[in-house]
Each structure stands twice: as C-alpha cells, then as structure tokens.
mmCIF file of C-alpha atoms in Angstrom:
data_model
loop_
_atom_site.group_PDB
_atom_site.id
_atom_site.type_symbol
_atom_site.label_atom_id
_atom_site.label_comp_id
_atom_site.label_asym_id
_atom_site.label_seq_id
_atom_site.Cartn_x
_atom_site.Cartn_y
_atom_site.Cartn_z
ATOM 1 C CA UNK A 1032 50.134 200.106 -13.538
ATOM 2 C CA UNK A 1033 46.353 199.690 -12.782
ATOM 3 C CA UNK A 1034 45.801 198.747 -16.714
ATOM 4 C CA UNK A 1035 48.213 196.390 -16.661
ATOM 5 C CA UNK A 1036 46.800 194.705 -13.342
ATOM 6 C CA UNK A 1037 43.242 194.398 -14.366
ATOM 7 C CA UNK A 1038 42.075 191.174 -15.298
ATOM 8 C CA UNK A 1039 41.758 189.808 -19.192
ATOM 9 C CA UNK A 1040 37.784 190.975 -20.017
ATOM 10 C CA UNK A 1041 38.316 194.628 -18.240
ATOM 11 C CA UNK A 1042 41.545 194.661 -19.960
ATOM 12 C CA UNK A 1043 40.474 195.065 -23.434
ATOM 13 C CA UNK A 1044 37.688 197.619 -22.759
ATOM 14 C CA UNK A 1045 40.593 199.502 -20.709
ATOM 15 C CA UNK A 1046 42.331 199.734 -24.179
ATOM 16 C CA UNK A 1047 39.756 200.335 -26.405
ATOM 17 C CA UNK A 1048 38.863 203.144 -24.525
ATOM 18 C CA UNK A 1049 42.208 204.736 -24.922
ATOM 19 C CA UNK A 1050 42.609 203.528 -28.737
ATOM 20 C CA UNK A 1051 39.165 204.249 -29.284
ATOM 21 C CA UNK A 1052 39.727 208.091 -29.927
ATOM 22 C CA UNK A 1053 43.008 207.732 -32.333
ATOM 23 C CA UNK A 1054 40.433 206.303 -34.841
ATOM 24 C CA UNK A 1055 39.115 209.881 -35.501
ATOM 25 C CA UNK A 1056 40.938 212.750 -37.283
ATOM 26 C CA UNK A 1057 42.992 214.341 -34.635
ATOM 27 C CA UNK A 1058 41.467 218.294 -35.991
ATOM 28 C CA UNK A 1059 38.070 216.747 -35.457
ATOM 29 C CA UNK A 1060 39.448 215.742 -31.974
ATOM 30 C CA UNK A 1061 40.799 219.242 -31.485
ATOM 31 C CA UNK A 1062 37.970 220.806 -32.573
ATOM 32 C CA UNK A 1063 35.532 218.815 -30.691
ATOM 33 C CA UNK A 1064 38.241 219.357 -27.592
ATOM 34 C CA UNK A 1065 37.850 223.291 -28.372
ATOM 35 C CA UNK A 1066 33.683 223.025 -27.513
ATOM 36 C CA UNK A 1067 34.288 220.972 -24.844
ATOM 37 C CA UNK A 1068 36.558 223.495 -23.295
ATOM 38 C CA UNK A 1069 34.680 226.452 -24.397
ATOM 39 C CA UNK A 1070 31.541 224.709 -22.489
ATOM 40 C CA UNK A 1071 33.789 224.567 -19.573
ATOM 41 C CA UNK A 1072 34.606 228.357 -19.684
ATOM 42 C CA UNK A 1073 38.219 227.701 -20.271
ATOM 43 C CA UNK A 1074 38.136 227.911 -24.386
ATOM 44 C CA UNK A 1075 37.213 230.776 -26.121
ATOM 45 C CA UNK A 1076 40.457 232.192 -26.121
ATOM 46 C CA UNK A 1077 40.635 233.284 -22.250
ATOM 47 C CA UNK A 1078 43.475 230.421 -21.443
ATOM 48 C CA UNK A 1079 44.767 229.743 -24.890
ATOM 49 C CA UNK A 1080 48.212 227.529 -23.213
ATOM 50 C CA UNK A 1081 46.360 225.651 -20.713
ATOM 51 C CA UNK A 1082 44.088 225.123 -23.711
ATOM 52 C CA UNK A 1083 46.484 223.493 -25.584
ATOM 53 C CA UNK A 1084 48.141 221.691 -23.260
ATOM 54 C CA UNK A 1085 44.865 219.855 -22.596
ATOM 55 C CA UNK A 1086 44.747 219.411 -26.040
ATOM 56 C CA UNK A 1087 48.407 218.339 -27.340
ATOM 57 C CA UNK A 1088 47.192 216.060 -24.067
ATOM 58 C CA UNK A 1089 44.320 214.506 -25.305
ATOM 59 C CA UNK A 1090 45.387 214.022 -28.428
ATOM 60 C CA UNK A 1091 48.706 211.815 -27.816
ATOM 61 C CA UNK A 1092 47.935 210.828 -24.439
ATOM 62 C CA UNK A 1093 47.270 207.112 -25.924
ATOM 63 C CA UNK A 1094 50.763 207.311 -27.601
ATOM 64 C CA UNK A 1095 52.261 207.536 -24.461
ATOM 65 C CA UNK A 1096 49.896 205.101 -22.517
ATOM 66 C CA UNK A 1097 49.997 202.009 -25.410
ATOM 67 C CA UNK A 1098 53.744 201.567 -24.825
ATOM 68 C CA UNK A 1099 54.135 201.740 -20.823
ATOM 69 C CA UNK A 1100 51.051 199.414 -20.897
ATOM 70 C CA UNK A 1101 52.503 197.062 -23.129
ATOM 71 C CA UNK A 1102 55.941 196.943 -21.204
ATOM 72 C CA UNK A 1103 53.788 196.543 -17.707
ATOM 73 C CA UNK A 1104 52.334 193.737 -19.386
ATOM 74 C CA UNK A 1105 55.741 191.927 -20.363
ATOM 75 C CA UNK A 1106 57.346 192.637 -16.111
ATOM 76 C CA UNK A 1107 57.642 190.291 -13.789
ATOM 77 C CA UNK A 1108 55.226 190.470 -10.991
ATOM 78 C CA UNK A 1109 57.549 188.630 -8.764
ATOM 79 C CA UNK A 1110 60.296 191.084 -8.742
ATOM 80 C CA UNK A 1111 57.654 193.718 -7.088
ATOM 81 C CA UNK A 1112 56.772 190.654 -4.632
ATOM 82 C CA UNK A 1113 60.177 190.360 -3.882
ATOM 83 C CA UNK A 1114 60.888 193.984 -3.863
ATOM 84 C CA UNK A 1115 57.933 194.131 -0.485
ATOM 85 C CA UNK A 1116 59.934 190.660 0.938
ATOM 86 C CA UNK A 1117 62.807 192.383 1.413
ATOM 87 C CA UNK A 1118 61.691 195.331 2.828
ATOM 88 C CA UNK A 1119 61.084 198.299 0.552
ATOM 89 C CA UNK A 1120 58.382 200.195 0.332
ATOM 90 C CA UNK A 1121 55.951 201.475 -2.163
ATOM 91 C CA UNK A 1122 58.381 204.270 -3.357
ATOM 92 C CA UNK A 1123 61.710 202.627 -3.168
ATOM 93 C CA UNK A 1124 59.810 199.576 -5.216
ATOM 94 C CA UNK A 1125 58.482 201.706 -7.719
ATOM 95 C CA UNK A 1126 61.656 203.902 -8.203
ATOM 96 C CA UNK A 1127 64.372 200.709 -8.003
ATOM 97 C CA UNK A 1128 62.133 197.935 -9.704
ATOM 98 C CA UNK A 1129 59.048 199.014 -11.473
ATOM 99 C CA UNK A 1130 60.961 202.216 -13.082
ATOM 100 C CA UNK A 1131 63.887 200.473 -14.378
ATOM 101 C CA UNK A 1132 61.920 197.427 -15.431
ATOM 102 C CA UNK A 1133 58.928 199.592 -17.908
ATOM 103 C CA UNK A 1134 62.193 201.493 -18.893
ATOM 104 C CA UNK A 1135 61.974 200.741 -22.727
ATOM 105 C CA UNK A 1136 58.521 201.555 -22.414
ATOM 106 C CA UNK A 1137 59.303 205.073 -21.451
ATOM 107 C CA UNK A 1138 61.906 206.139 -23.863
ATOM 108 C CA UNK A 1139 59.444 204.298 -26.407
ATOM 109 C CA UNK A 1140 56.517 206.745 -25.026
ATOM 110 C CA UNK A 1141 58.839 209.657 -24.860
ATOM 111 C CA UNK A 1142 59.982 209.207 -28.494
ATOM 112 C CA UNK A 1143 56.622 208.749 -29.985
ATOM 113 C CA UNK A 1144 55.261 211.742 -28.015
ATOM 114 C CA UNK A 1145 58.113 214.139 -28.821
ATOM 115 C CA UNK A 1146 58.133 213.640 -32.238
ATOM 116 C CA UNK A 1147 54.872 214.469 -33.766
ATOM 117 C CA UNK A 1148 54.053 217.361 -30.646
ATOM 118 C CA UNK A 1149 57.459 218.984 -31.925
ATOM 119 C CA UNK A 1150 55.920 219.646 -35.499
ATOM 120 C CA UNK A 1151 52.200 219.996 -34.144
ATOM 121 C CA UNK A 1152 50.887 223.584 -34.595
ATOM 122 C CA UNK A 1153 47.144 222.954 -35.673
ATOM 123 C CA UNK A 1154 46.037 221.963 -32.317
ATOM 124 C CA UNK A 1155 47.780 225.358 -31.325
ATOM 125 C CA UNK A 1156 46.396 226.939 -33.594
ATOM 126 C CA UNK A 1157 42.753 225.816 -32.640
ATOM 127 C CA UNK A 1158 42.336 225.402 -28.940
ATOM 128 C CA UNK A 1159 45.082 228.464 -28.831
ATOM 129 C CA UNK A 1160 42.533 230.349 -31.337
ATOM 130 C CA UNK A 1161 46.219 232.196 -32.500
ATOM 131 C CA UNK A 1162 47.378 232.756 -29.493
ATOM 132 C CA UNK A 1163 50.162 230.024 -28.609
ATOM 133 C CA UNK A 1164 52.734 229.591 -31.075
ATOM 134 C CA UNK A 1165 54.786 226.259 -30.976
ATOM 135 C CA UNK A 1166 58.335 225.320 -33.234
ATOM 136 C CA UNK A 1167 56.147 223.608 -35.740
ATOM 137 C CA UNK A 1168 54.412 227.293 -36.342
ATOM 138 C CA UNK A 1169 57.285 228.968 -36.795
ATOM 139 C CA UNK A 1170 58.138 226.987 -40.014
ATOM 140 C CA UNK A 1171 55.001 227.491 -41.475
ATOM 141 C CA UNK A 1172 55.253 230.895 -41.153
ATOM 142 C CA UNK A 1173 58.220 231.284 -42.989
ATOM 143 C CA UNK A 1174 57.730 228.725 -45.323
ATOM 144 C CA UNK A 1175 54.151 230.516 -46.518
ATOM 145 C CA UNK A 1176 55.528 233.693 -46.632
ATOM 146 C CA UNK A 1177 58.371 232.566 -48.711
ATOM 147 C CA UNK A 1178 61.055 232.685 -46.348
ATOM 148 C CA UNK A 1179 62.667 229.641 -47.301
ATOM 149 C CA UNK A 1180 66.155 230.175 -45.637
ATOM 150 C CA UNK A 1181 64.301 230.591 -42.088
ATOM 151 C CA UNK A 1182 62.215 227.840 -42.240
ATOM 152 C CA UNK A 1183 64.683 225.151 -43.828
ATOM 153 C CA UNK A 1184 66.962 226.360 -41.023
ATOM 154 C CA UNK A 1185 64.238 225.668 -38.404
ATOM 155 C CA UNK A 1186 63.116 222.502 -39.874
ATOM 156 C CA UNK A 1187 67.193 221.427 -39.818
ATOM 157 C CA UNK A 1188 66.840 222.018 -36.193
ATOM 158 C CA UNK A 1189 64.163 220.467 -35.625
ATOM 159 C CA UNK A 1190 65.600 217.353 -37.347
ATOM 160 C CA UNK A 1191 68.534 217.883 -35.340
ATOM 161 C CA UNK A 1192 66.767 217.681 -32.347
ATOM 162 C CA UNK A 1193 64.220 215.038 -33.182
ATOM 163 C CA UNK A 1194 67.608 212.865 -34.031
ATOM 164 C CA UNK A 1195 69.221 213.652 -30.624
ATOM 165 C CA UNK A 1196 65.825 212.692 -28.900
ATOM 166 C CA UNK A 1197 66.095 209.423 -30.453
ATOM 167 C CA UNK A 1198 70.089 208.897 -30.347
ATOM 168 C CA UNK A 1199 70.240 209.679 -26.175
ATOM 169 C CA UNK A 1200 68.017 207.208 -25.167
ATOM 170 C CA UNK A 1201 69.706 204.804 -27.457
ATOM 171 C CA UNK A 1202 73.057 205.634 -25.461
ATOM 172 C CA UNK A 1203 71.810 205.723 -21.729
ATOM 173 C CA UNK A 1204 70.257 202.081 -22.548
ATOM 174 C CA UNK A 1205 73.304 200.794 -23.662
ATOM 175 C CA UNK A 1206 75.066 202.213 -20.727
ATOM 176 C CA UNK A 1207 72.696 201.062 -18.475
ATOM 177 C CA UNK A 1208 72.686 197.704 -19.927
ATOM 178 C CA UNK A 1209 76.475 197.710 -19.005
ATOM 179 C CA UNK A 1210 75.779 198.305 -15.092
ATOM 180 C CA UNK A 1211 75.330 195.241 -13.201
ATOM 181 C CA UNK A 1212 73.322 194.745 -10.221
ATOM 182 C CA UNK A 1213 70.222 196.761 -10.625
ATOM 183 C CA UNK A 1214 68.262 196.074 -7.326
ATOM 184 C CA UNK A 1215 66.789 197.466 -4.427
ATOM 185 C CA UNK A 1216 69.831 198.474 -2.350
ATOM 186 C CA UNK A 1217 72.197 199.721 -4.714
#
C-alpha cells in the first residue's frame, strides 16, 4: 500500500529497488544471503530453517511484491475515501475494500510464489548447509540415486499440487465474481 501511494519519481526507485536483486543469479543471491547471515551469527549452520526461510524470503519476496503493487496501482482510491465516509475504520476498510479489491493480485502473488519455492531445494541446501530438506529435495534424491519410481511419483505430486494451487483460485474467483454486493456492511 505505501508503494503504491508514493508519488511518480519515488515510485520507480521504490521498484527498482525490489527488481533490482532478480537481475542476479538467485545461488549468487543465496550465497551472498548465507555471509550475510553467517556475519549476523545466525548462518553457519546454528539455525539452518530460520536460515532458509530468510532466504526462500529474499529471494521471491519481489515475486510476491510486483503483483500486489501492480493491482494497488490499478484500485480506486475513492472506494477507500468512501469506505472512511461511511464510517469504517482502518480494519473494516482494509478487510471489506482494499482486500477484495488487490484480490487478483494476491492469488497472482500466491501462484508465482508457490510454484518455484515448491521445487526450490538449492537455497535449502545452502543457507540450510544440509540441514533442511524441502519436497523439491526429495526428488533429487531419488532421482540421483536412481530411484526413478520414487521420484516420478513425487514429482506427479508435486504437479498435482502445483495444478490444484492454480485451479482453486481460478474457482473461488469465479464464485466470488457471482456474489453481488461486495461492500462495507455485508
């Protein structure tokens, strides 16, 4: 919400700042993310989840900020303005009209963030040093130590879900697009 407020010349350097970082490898990211953490005394392999939950973090943060920006940009302003006219307050206007309004831009966000963290086990691998294993992992396991039926099962699965993550959003728009009267008081 504050990006999308900001005037036109702060606006771009707001963006470049988060786009800024996708222009580099993401394992020279993680890597880079590992010293900084290690500086910090939580690397090194003494917190290897909170490790790489900073670090899935980091690295697709901007995947899930570039489409709730770009749907803040597209709302209209005076549906919050009317939203304080008629009474509500900060949390009733931001759970009844700036929620359902940046909608799309949250099932967008969720979509592009579930995907690629779903099959993402080098970041695990080097912030966790080892030490966290996520699905992705799994099927490279079996898949270098020749266990083919494992791993095409997991990767099935993880298709399967991927496809679901996509598909339910898909369906609770289209529902929602069916229910009249979205507003403040119903």
């Amino acid at each position: 919400m504050i990006l999308a407020n900001r005037k036109y010349n702060t606006n771009a350097v707001l963006v470049m700042l988060f786009v800024m970082p996708m222009w580099i490898n993401f394992i020279i990211r993680s890597w880079a993310m590992r010293d900084v953490l290690v500086f910090l005394g939580i690397g090194g392999g003494e917190y290897p989840e909170l490790a790489t939950l900073l670090g899935l973090t980091y690295n697709y943060l901007p995947f899930t900020i570039l489409p709730l920006y770009s749907t803040m940009l597209k709302m209209d302003k005076n549906q919050i303005e009317a939203s304080y006219d008629l009474g509500a307050g900060p949390v009733t206007t931001f759970f009844k009209v700036i929620v359902p309004m940046t909608m799309p831009g949250i099932i967008s966000a969720a979509t592009m963030v579930f995907m690629p963290t779903m099959t993402s086990y080098v970041i695990a691998d080097i912030l966790g040093e080892g030490k966290v294993t996520l699905f992705g992992k799994y099927i490279e396991i079996y898949f270098t130590q020749n266990i083919w039926n494992e791993g095409s099962f997991l990767a099935l699965v993880m298709l399967a879900l991927i496809g679901i993550s996509v598909l339910v959003p898909k369906l609770l728009t289209r529902k929602e697009a069916k229910v009249k009267g979205v507003g403040i008081y119903d």
